[in-house]
């Protein structure tokens, strides 16, 4: 009997998840694939209405499925994902990069079968997903950030309208959206045109010369620009009111975040964590909430403000054990080199070319805030900037701040800043040791 010398057309792989299903998500339809032999057909197509999603759950239970994998397509996966989780399925939300690199799949049904095969072999990794409490907080915080951005755009339009009339008050005072700036804008809208009559609206803290303020308020009063100024001022006030309402809802969500763990907030910030506040600061005491929920005072970290701490909490939650180490955490934030090694050689170590997520952007903003500060993180930022430029320094410093945040939250350690002089002396000593070693190597080469 001759031996079959033909090469195998397939590769045998162990079956890790025998009761796995794959779902290709769409706006109007979902394709669902189950293992062979579970039903008369192993691939079915369902609609995207609530009744259709319930039919998917019933069919998966009928086919004795334990775990399901689906692509993260827009927001279309969220209703089905929530229903599957509530039905006690283990659900994997998969990045499309993990399943798209195979040719020959031309329809949704074949996509679902491919996802099912990969998941059965244990080749798919689930994306990071927040729980219900964190999801609610994240939605509110993201909406608040949208409102703040919209209000800032209204301020820019007001500045443009004033500039078109050659009113230069926004060049004299620091912030047109401050107390003095808004009072002057409102007086213009109410019909005031004489420059000297605006002086009672100027706050005593304004350092600009009074004569300069009068000159800046002399301009060409154009009817259409005054109309645009009024419209944008009205929109700005509307967005600020909506931000206040959103702040109240965020505070209610924080109170529900960990039932029984949050003490009654005090009217002032905790001593030692007071930082410079701005008009976009939440309307409640965030410091006490962060300490009660996280167990440590994360606002003690240099560069972390109320808003940034709130965004980081809403994006990362309280359970930092979802990332095995701090290095895994900064890798998820895309704040570390993406080392590509082939043949034992480092091909590339640049950052991955993808848009930073909200948490990563918050840490970058925190790093940017310390670049002129008189502390060891500020000194590190300036040293990295001298080495590789502003972007390089921002990512490197954000990496350090994220590592500190991870260590504090996971291991409940308070922030223990380094002394600036000791830190600088330690760096100088390390540099001296490095140069001495290089000098010794050069002497050996000459000898």
Short mmCIF file of C-alpha atoms in Angstrom, two decimals:
data_model
loop_
_atom_site.label_atom_id
_atom_site.label_comp_id
_atom_site.label_asym_id
_atom_site.label_seq_id
_atom_site.Cartn_x
_atom_site.Cartn_y
_atom_site.Cartn_z
CA UNK A 1 0.00 0.00 0.00
CA UNK A 2 1.38 3.34 -1.11
CA UNK A 3 1.83 6.08 1.38
CA UNK A 4 -0.09 9.31 0.68
CA UNK A 5 2.62 11.92 0.12
CA UNK A 6 0.24 14.78 -0.66
CA UNK A 7 0.61 17.83 1.54
CA UNK A 8 -2.23 18.70 3.86
CA UNK A 9 -4.25 21.72 2.72
CA UNK A 10 -5.16 22.71 6.27
CA UNK A 11 -3.36 23.18 9.59
CA UNK A 12 -4.68 21.33 12.60
CA UNK A 13 -5.27 23.57 15.63
CA UNK A 14 -6.60 22.70 19.07
CA UNK A 15 -10.25 23.51 19.76
CA UNK A 16 -10.14 25.96 22.66
CA UNK A 17 -13.79 27.10 22.62
CA UNK A 18 -15.97 24.27 21.26
CA UNK A 19 -19.19 26.17 22.01
CA UNK A 20 -18.21 29.41 20.29
CA UNK A 21 -20.23 31.57 17.91
CA UNK A 22 -19.24 34.45 15.64
CA UNK A 23 -21.36 37.45 14.72
CA UNK A 24 -20.80 39.95 11.92
CA UNK A 25 -22.41 43.21 13.06
CA UNK A 26 -24.25 45.61 10.75
CA UNK A 27 -26.66 48.52 10.92
CA UNK A 28 -29.66 46.65 9.49
CA UNK A 29 -28.67 42.98 9.84
CA UNK A 30 -26.48 40.64 11.87
CA UNK A 31 -24.97 37.41 10.50
CA UNK A 32 -24.53 34.71 13.17
CA UNK A 33 -22.42 31.55 12.76
CA UNK A 34 -22.35 28.53 15.11
CA UNK A 35 -20.36 25.25 14.95
CA UNK A 36 -21.42 22.61 12.42
CA UNK A 37 -24.16 20.21 13.50
CA UNK A 38 -25.84 22.48 16.07
CA UNK A 39 -28.81 23.20 13.76
CA UNK A 40 -30.00 22.53 10.24
CA UNK A 41 -27.86 25.46 9.12
CA UNK A 42 -24.82 26.84 10.91
CA UNK A 43 -25.21 30.42 9.60
CA UNK A 44 -28.30 32.57 9.93
CA UNK A 45 -29.06 36.23 9.22
CA UNK A 46 -31.17 38.31 11.57
CA UNK A 47 -32.44 41.89 11.56
CA UNK A 48 -31.25 44.60 13.93
CA UNK A 49 -34.52 45.38 15.73
CA UNK A 50 -34.97 44.49 19.40
CA UNK A 51 -37.21 41.54 18.55
CA UNK A 52 -34.52 40.27 16.14
CA UNK A 53 -31.85 40.53 18.84
CA UNK A 54 -34.02 38.44 21.15
CA UNK A 55 -34.29 35.83 18.40
CA UNK A 56 -30.49 35.72 18.18
CA UNK A 57 -30.26 35.00 21.90
CA UNK A 58 -32.87 32.22 21.67
CA UNK A 59 -31.09 30.60 18.74
CA UNK A 60 -27.69 30.72 20.46
CA UNK A 61 -29.18 29.09 23.56
CA UNK A 62 -30.80 26.44 21.38
CA UNK A 63 -27.39 25.74 19.80
CA UNK A 64 -25.80 25.48 23.30
CA UNK A 65 -23.37 28.36 22.78
CA UNK A 66 -21.29 29.58 25.72
CA UNK A 67 -19.11 32.31 24.22
CA UNK A 68 -19.63 34.78 21.39
CA UNK A 69 -17.22 36.96 19.40
CA UNK A 70 -18.24 40.03 17.42
CA UNK A 71 -16.54 42.91 15.65
CA UNK A 72 -16.69 46.43 17.11
CA UNK A 73 -18.58 48.09 14.26
CA UNK A 74 -19.56 51.67 15.12
CA UNK A 75 -22.16 51.65 17.89
CA UNK A 76 -24.25 48.90 16.29
CA UNK A 77 -22.74 46.22 18.52
CA UNK A 78 -23.82 47.81 21.81
CA UNK A 79 -27.52 46.74 21.96
CA UNK A 80 -26.72 43.12 21.08
CA UNK A 81 -23.67 43.08 23.35
CA UNK A 82 -25.70 44.24 26.35
CA UNK A 83 -28.44 41.70 25.67
CA UNK A 84 -25.94 38.84 25.36
CA UNK A 85 -24.17 39.82 28.59
CA UNK A 86 -27.48 39.94 30.46
CA UNK A 87 -28.23 36.48 29.06
CA UNK A 88 -25.02 35.13 30.68
CA UNK A 89 -22.98 34.67 27.50
CA UNK A 90 -19.25 35.31 27.53
CA UNK A 91 -18.89 38.03 24.90
CA UNK A 92 -15.67 39.04 23.12
CA UNK A 93 -15.61 42.43 21.42
CA UNK A 94 -12.89 42.07 18.81
CA UNK A 95 -10.87 44.70 16.98
CA UNK A 96 -11.51 44.38 13.25
CA UNK A 97 -7.74 44.30 12.62
CA UNK A 98 -7.66 40.79 14.11
CA UNK A 99 -10.11 39.30 11.60
CA UNK A 100 -9.85 41.26 8.36
CA UNK A 101 -6.48 40.05 7.03
CA UNK A 102 -7.84 37.03 5.17
CA UNK A 103 -8.92 37.27 1.53
CA UNK A 104 -11.79 35.45 -0.17
CA UNK A 105 -14.58 36.45 2.24
CA UNK A 106 -17.07 38.41 0.15
CA UNK A 107 -20.22 38.52 2.29
CA UNK A 108 -21.42 38.90 5.87
CA UNK A 109 -22.14 35.18 6.32
CA UNK A 110 -18.55 34.22 5.44
CA UNK A 111 -17.29 36.93 7.80
CA UNK A 112 -19.34 35.43 10.64
CA UNK A 113 -18.01 31.92 9.87
CA UNK A 114 -14.42 33.21 9.90
CA UNK A 115 -14.91 34.97 13.23
CA UNK A 116 -16.44 31.77 14.66
CA UNK A 117 -13.47 29.68 13.49
CA UNK A 118 -10.92 32.06 14.96
CA UNK A 119 -12.80 32.24 18.26
CA UNK A 120 -13.10 28.44 18.43
CA UNK A 121 -9.33 28.18 18.19
CA UNK A 122 -8.80 30.86 20.84
CA UNK A 123 -7.11 33.29 18.45
CA UNK A 124 -9.19 36.34 19.33
CA UNK A 125 -8.60 38.79 22.16
CA UNK A 126 -11.38 40.89 23.63
CA UNK A 127 -11.08 44.67 23.76
CA UNK A 128 -11.21 46.57 27.04
CA UNK A 129 -14.86 47.09 28.05
CA UNK A 130 -16.28 49.14 30.94
CA UNK A 131 -18.95 47.85 33.29
CA UNK A 132 -22.43 49.41 33.44
CA UNK A 133 -21.54 51.98 36.11
CA UNK A 134 -18.42 53.09 34.30
CA UNK A 135 -20.25 53.14 30.96
CA UNK A 136 -22.84 55.55 32.38
CA UNK A 137 -20.17 57.82 33.87
CA UNK A 138 -18.14 57.74 30.66
CA UNK A 139 -21.13 58.76 28.53
CA UNK A 140 -21.86 61.73 30.79
CA UNK A 141 -18.23 62.92 30.95
CA UNK A 142 -17.83 62.65 27.18
CA UNK A 143 -21.04 64.63 26.69
CA UNK A 144 -19.75 67.27 29.10
CA UNK A 145 -16.53 67.58 27.11
CA UNK A 146 -18.62 68.09 23.95
CA UNK A 147 -20.56 70.89 25.65
CA UNK A 148 -17.33 72.58 26.77
CA UNK A 149 -15.91 72.41 23.24
CA UNK A 150 -19.12 73.88 21.81
CA UNK A 151 -19.07 76.74 24.33
CA UNK A 152 -15.43 77.44 23.45
CA UNK A 153 -16.35 77.69 19.78
CA UNK A 154 -18.96 80.31 20.69
CA UNK A 155 -16.24 82.31 22.45
CA UNK A 156 -14.08 82.18 19.31
CA UNK A 157 -16.98 83.44 17.22
CA UNK A 158 -17.55 86.29 19.66
CA UNK A 159 -13.88 87.22 19.37
CA UNK A 160 -14.19 87.17 15.58
CA UNK A 161 -17.25 89.46 15.66
CA UNK A 162 -15.40 91.90 17.91
CA UNK A 163 -12.34 91.74 15.67
CA UNK A 164 -14.43 92.50 12.59
CA UNK A 165 -15.53 95.72 14.34
CA UNK A 166 -11.89 96.39 15.38
CA UNK A 167 -12.81 96.00 19.05
CA UNK A 168 -9.55 94.74 20.62
CA UNK A 169 -10.72 94.07 24.18
CA UNK A 170 -9.86 90.38 23.84
CA UNK A 171 -6.23 91.48 23.32
CA UNK A 172 -6.25 93.57 26.50
CA UNK A 173 -7.91 91.21 28.98
CA UNK A 174 -6.82 87.61 29.33
CA UNK A 175 -10.18 85.87 28.82
CA UNK A 176 -13.20 87.30 27.07
CA UNK A 177 -15.31 84.61 28.77
CA UNK A 178 -14.33 85.91 32.20
CA UNK A 179 -16.33 88.23 34.42
CA UNK A 180 -15.10 91.47 32.81
CA UNK A 181 -15.24 90.19 29.23
CA UNK A 182 -18.80 88.89 29.46
CA UNK A 183 -19.98 92.09 31.20
CA UNK A 184 -18.54 94.20 28.36
CA UNK A 185 -20.04 91.95 25.67
CA UNK A 186 -23.44 92.12 27.32
CA UNK A 187 -23.19 95.92 27.53
CA UNK A 188 -22.40 96.08 23.79
CA UNK A 189 -25.41 93.90 23.03
CA UNK A 190 -27.60 96.19 25.19
CA UNK A 191 -26.61 99.21 23.09
CA UNK A 192 -23.62 100.81 24.83
CA UNK A 193 -21.20 102.42 22.34
CA UNK A 194 -19.20 105.00 24.35
CA UNK A 195 -15.83 103.52 25.37
CA UNK A 196 -15.57 105.37 28.70
CA UNK A 197 -18.91 103.95 29.83
CA UNK A 198 -17.47 100.42 29.82
CA UNK A 199 -15.00 101.17 32.63
CA UNK A 200 -17.47 100.35 35.49
CA UNK A 201 -17.64 96.79 34.11
CA UNK A 202 -13.86 96.30 34.43
CA UNK A 203 -12.92 94.23 37.46
CA UNK A 204 -10.29 95.57 39.88
CA UNK A 205 -8.09 92.55 39.18
CA UNK A 206 -7.59 93.56 35.54
CA UNK A 207 -4.00 94.79 35.21
CA UNK A 208 -4.41 96.55 31.86
CA UNK A 209 -4.14 100.33 31.78
CA UNK A 210 -7.51 102.12 31.76
CA UNK A 211 -6.52 104.29 28.78
CA UNK A 212 -5.58 101.15 26.84
CA UNK A 213 -8.95 99.59 27.70
CA UNK A 214 -10.75 102.69 26.40
CA UNK A 215 -8.76 102.59 23.14
CA UNK A 216 -9.48 98.88 22.68
CA UNK A 217 -13.24 99.55 22.90
CA UNK A 218 -13.25 102.17 20.13
CA UNK A 219 -14.26 100.58 16.86
CA UNK A 220 -16.56 100.38 13.88
CA UNK A 221 -19.95 99.29 15.17
CA UNK A 222 -21.44 97.13 12.42
CA UNK A 223 -25.03 95.97 12.73
CA UNK A 224 -24.49 92.46 11.33
CA UNK A 225 -21.50 91.81 13.61
CA UNK A 226 -23.43 92.97 16.67
CA UNK A 227 -26.17 90.51 15.67
CA UNK A 228 -23.61 87.68 15.40
CA UNK A 229 -22.11 88.72 18.73
CA UNK A 230 -25.54 88.56 20.36
CA UNK A 231 -26.34 85.15 18.83
CA UNK A 232 -23.09 83.57 19.95
CA UNK A 233 -23.36 85.15 23.41
CA UNK A 234 -26.82 83.59 23.76
CA UNK A 235 -25.48 80.21 22.62
CA UNK A 236 -22.57 80.49 25.06
CA UNK A 237 -24.90 81.11 28.00
CA UNK A 238 -27.06 78.17 26.90
CA UNK A 239 -24.07 75.79 26.80
CA UNK A 240 -22.87 76.97 30.21
CA UNK A 241 -26.33 76.25 31.65
CA UNK A 242 -26.27 72.77 30.08
CA UNK A 243 -22.82 72.14 31.56
CA UNK A 244 -24.18 72.96 35.03
CA UNK A 245 -27.06 70.51 34.52
CA UNK A 246 -24.61 67.87 33.26
CA UNK A 247 -22.38 68.43 36.31
CA UNK A 248 -25.33 67.69 38.59
CA UNK A 249 -26.01 64.44 36.73
CA UNK A 250 -22.32 63.44 36.88
CA UNK A 251 -22.32 64.04 40.62
CA UNK A 252 -25.41 61.83 40.99
CA UNK A 253 -23.65 59.12 38.99
CA UNK A 254 -20.56 59.38 41.19
CA UNK A 255 -22.77 58.96 44.26
CA UNK A 256 -24.20 55.78 42.72
CA UNK A 257 -20.82 54.60 41.47
CA UNK A 258 -19.87 52.91 44.72
CA UNK A 259 -22.88 52.76 47.00
CA UNK A 260 -21.96 53.47 50.60
CA UNK A 261 -18.32 54.33 49.87
CA UNK A 262 -18.66 58.04 49.22
CA UNK A 263 -18.78 60.36 52.21
CA UNK A 264 -20.67 63.63 52.17
CA UNK A 265 -18.57 66.04 50.05
CA UNK A 266 -17.16 69.08 51.82
CA UNK A 267 -17.61 72.58 50.50
CA UNK A 268 -13.86 73.04 49.95
CA UNK A 269 -11.13 70.92 48.47
CA UNK A 270 -9.09 68.65 50.66
CA UNK A 271 -6.06 70.41 52.12
CA UNK A 272 -2.96 69.78 50.03
CA UNK A 273 -4.82 69.13 46.76
CA UNK A 274 -5.96 72.67 45.94
CA UNK A 275 -5.05 73.51 42.37
CA UNK A 276 -5.74 76.45 40.13
CA UNK A 277 -9.40 76.31 39.10
CA UNK A 278 -10.81 77.55 35.81
CA UNK A 279 -14.28 78.21 34.46
CA UNK A 280 -14.55 74.66 33.08
CA UNK A 281 -14.05 73.05 36.50
CA UNK A 282 -16.98 70.82 37.61
CA UNK A 283 -19.48 72.51 39.92
CA UNK A 284 -18.91 70.03 42.75
CA UNK A 285 -16.02 68.92 44.94
CA UNK A 286 -14.30 66.27 42.86
CA UNK A 287 -11.39 65.62 45.24
CA UNK A 288 -13.49 63.88 47.90
CA UNK A 289 -15.22 61.74 45.31
CA UNK A 290 -11.92 60.59 43.79
CA UNK A 291 -10.48 59.72 47.20
CA UNK A 292 -13.61 57.79 48.21
CA UNK A 293 -13.92 55.89 44.94
CA UNK A 294 -10.24 55.21 44.20
CA UNK A 295 -8.92 55.12 47.77
CA UNK A 296 -6.09 57.58 47.00
CA UNK A 297 -5.78 61.24 46.11
CA UNK A 298 -4.89 61.12 42.40
CA UNK A 299 -5.16 64.91 42.13
CA UNK A 300 -1.94 65.13 44.13
CA UNK A 301 -0.10 64.03 40.97
CA UNK A 302 1.50 66.99 39.22
CA UNK A 303 -0.53 68.03 36.17
CA UNK A 304 -3.71 66.10 37.08
CA UNK A 305 -6.60 68.58 37.39
CA UNK A 306 -10.24 67.97 38.35
CA UNK A 307 -11.34 67.59 34.75
CA UNK A 308 -8.46 65.30 33.74
CA UNK A 309 -8.95 63.08 36.81
CA UNK A 310 -12.66 62.81 36.01
CA UNK A 311 -11.95 61.85 32.39
CA UNK A 312 -9.36 59.25 33.40
CA UNK A 313 -11.71 57.72 35.98
CA UNK A 314 -14.56 57.52 33.47
CA UNK A 315 -12.31 55.87 30.85
CA UNK A 316 -10.30 53.44 33.00
CA UNK A 317 -12.57 52.72 35.97
CA UNK A 318 -11.39 51.61 39.38
CA UNK A 319 -10.11 48.09 38.67
CA UNK A 320 -6.59 48.53 37.33
CA UNK A 321 -5.98 44.77 37.53
CA UNK A 322 -7.53 44.56 34.06
CA UNK A 323 -4.01 45.51 32.95
CA UNK A 324 -1.47 43.03 34.26
CA UNK A 325 1.29 45.61 34.82
CA UNK A 326 1.86 49.33 34.42
CA UNK A 327 3.61 48.58 31.13
CA UNK A 328 0.45 46.93 29.80
CA UNK A 329 -1.48 50.01 30.90
CA UNK A 330 0.78 52.51 29.09
CA UNK A 331 0.78 50.22 26.04
CA UNK A 332 -3.04 50.37 25.98
CA UNK A 333 -2.71 54.16 26.18
CA UNK A 334 -0.22 54.10 23.27
CA UNK A 335 2.35 55.96 25.36
CA UNK A 336 5.28 53.60 24.76
CA UNK A 337 7.34 52.50 21.73
CA UNK A 338 5.80 49.91 19.43
CA UNK A 339 8.90 47.76 19.06
CA UNK A 340 8.97 45.71 15.86
CA UNK A 341 11.68 43.03 15.89
CA UNK A 342 12.54 40.73 13.01
CA UNK A 343 15.56 38.47 12.77
CA UNK A 344 16.69 39.63 16.19
CA UNK A 345 16.94 43.23 14.99
CA UNK A 346 14.85 46.22 16.01
CA UNK A 347 13.14 47.45 12.84
CA UNK A 348 11.04 50.26 14.29
CA UNK A 349 10.23 51.69 17.71
CA UNK A 350 7.86 54.51 16.75
CA UNK A 351 4.43 54.97 18.31
CA UNK A 352 1.54 53.25 16.64
CA UNK A 353 -0.19 55.57 14.19
CA UNK A 354 -3.59 55.72 15.78
CA UNK A 355 -5.66 58.42 17.40
CA UNK A 356 -5.06 58.62 21.18
CA UNK A 357 -8.05 57.47 23.22
CA UNK A 358 -9.61 59.87 25.73
CA UNK A 359 -7.57 58.56 28.67
CA UNK A 360 -4.33 58.83 26.70
CA UNK A 361 -5.17 62.39 25.71
CA UNK A 362 -5.88 63.25 29.34
CA UNK A 363 -2.43 62.01 30.40
CA UNK A 364 -0.85 63.96 27.53
CA UNK A 365 -2.63 67.11 28.70
CA UNK A 366 -1.35 66.48 32.22
CA UNK A 367 2.19 66.17 30.85
CA UNK A 368 1.79 69.38 28.90
CA UNK A 369 0.66 71.14 32.09
CA UNK A 370 3.91 70.37 33.97
CA UNK A 371 6.40 71.51 31.33
CA UNK A 372 7.03 74.87 33.08
CA UNK A 373 6.45 73.69 36.65
CA UNK A 374 9.14 73.70 39.31
CA UNK A 375 9.12 69.99 40.19
CA UNK A 376 10.87 66.82 39.12
CA UNK A 377 8.28 65.96 36.43
CA UNK A 378 8.70 69.43 34.93
CA UNK A 379 12.46 68.97 34.95
CA UNK A 380 12.06 65.58 33.26
CA UNK A 381 9.79 67.10 30.60
CA UNK A 382 12.31 69.83 29.76
CA UNK A 383 15.16 67.32 29.61
CA UNK A 384 13.19 65.08 27.24
CA UNK A 385 12.24 68.12 25.14
CA UNK A 386 15.93 68.98 24.72
CA UNK A 387 16.55 65.41 23.60
CA UNK A 388 13.72 64.79 21.14
CA UNK A 389 11.37 67.76 20.85
CA UNK A 390 8.00 68.68 22.31
CA UNK A 391 5.99 65.63 21.17
CA UNK A 392 8.69 63.26 22.38
CA UNK A 393 8.74 64.95 25.78
CA UNK A 394 4.95 64.96 26.07
CA UNK A 395 4.65 61.22 25.40
CA UNK A 396 7.57 60.35 27.71
CA UNK A 397 6.20 62.46 30.58
CA UNK A 398 2.67 61.16 30.03
CA UNK A 399 4.13 57.65 30.32
CA UNK A 400 5.56 58.51 33.74
CA UNK A 401 2.33 60.12 34.95
CA UNK A 402 0.28 57.13 33.76
CA UNK A 403 2.65 54.74 35.54
CA UNK A 404 2.30 56.75 38.76
CA UNK A 405 -1.50 56.77 38.41
CA UNK A 406 -1.59 52.99 37.83
CA UNK A 407 0.59 52.29 40.87
CA UNK A 408 -1.44 54.59 43.12
CA UNK A 409 -4.85 53.24 42.13
CA UNK A 410 -4.01 49.54 41.97
CA UNK A 411 -1.81 49.30 45.06
CA UNK A 412 -3.41 52.16 47.05
CA UNK A 413 -0.17 54.09 47.45
CA UNK A 414 -0.24 57.84 47.97
CA UNK A 415 1.76 60.07 45.66
CA UNK A 416 5.28 60.54 47.02
CA UNK A 417 7.01 63.20 44.87
CA UNK A 418 10.75 63.27 44.49
CA UNK A 419 12.74 66.25 45.73
CA UNK A 420 13.78 68.35 42.74
CA UNK A 421 17.36 68.95 43.86
CA UNK A 422 17.92 65.30 44.75
CA UNK A 423 16.42 64.23 41.42
CA UNK A 424 18.71 66.60 39.47
CA UNK A 425 21.75 65.49 41.47
CA UNK A 426 20.92 61.83 40.82
CA UNK A 427 20.64 62.50 37.08
CA UNK A 428 23.97 64.37 37.02
CA UNK A 429 25.68 61.52 38.86
CA UNK A 430 24.24 58.97 36.43
CA UNK A 431 25.44 61.06 33.49
CA UNK A 432 28.93 61.32 35.01
CA UNK A 433 29.06 57.55 35.46
CA UNK A 434 27.96 57.03 31.85
CA UNK A 435 30.63 59.39 30.49
CA UNK A 436 33.31 57.74 32.64
CA UNK A 437 32.40 54.34 31.21
CA UNK A 438 32.54 55.72 27.65
CA UNK A 439 35.94 57.29 28.38
CA UNK A 440 37.23 53.99 29.75
CA UNK A 441 36.05 52.18 26.60
CA UNK A 442 37.81 54.73 24.40
CA UNK A 443 41.05 54.32 26.34
CA UNK A 444 40.84 50.56 25.87
CA UNK A 445 40.34 51.00 22.13
CA UNK A 446 43.39 53.31 21.88
CA UNK A 447 45.54 50.93 23.91
#
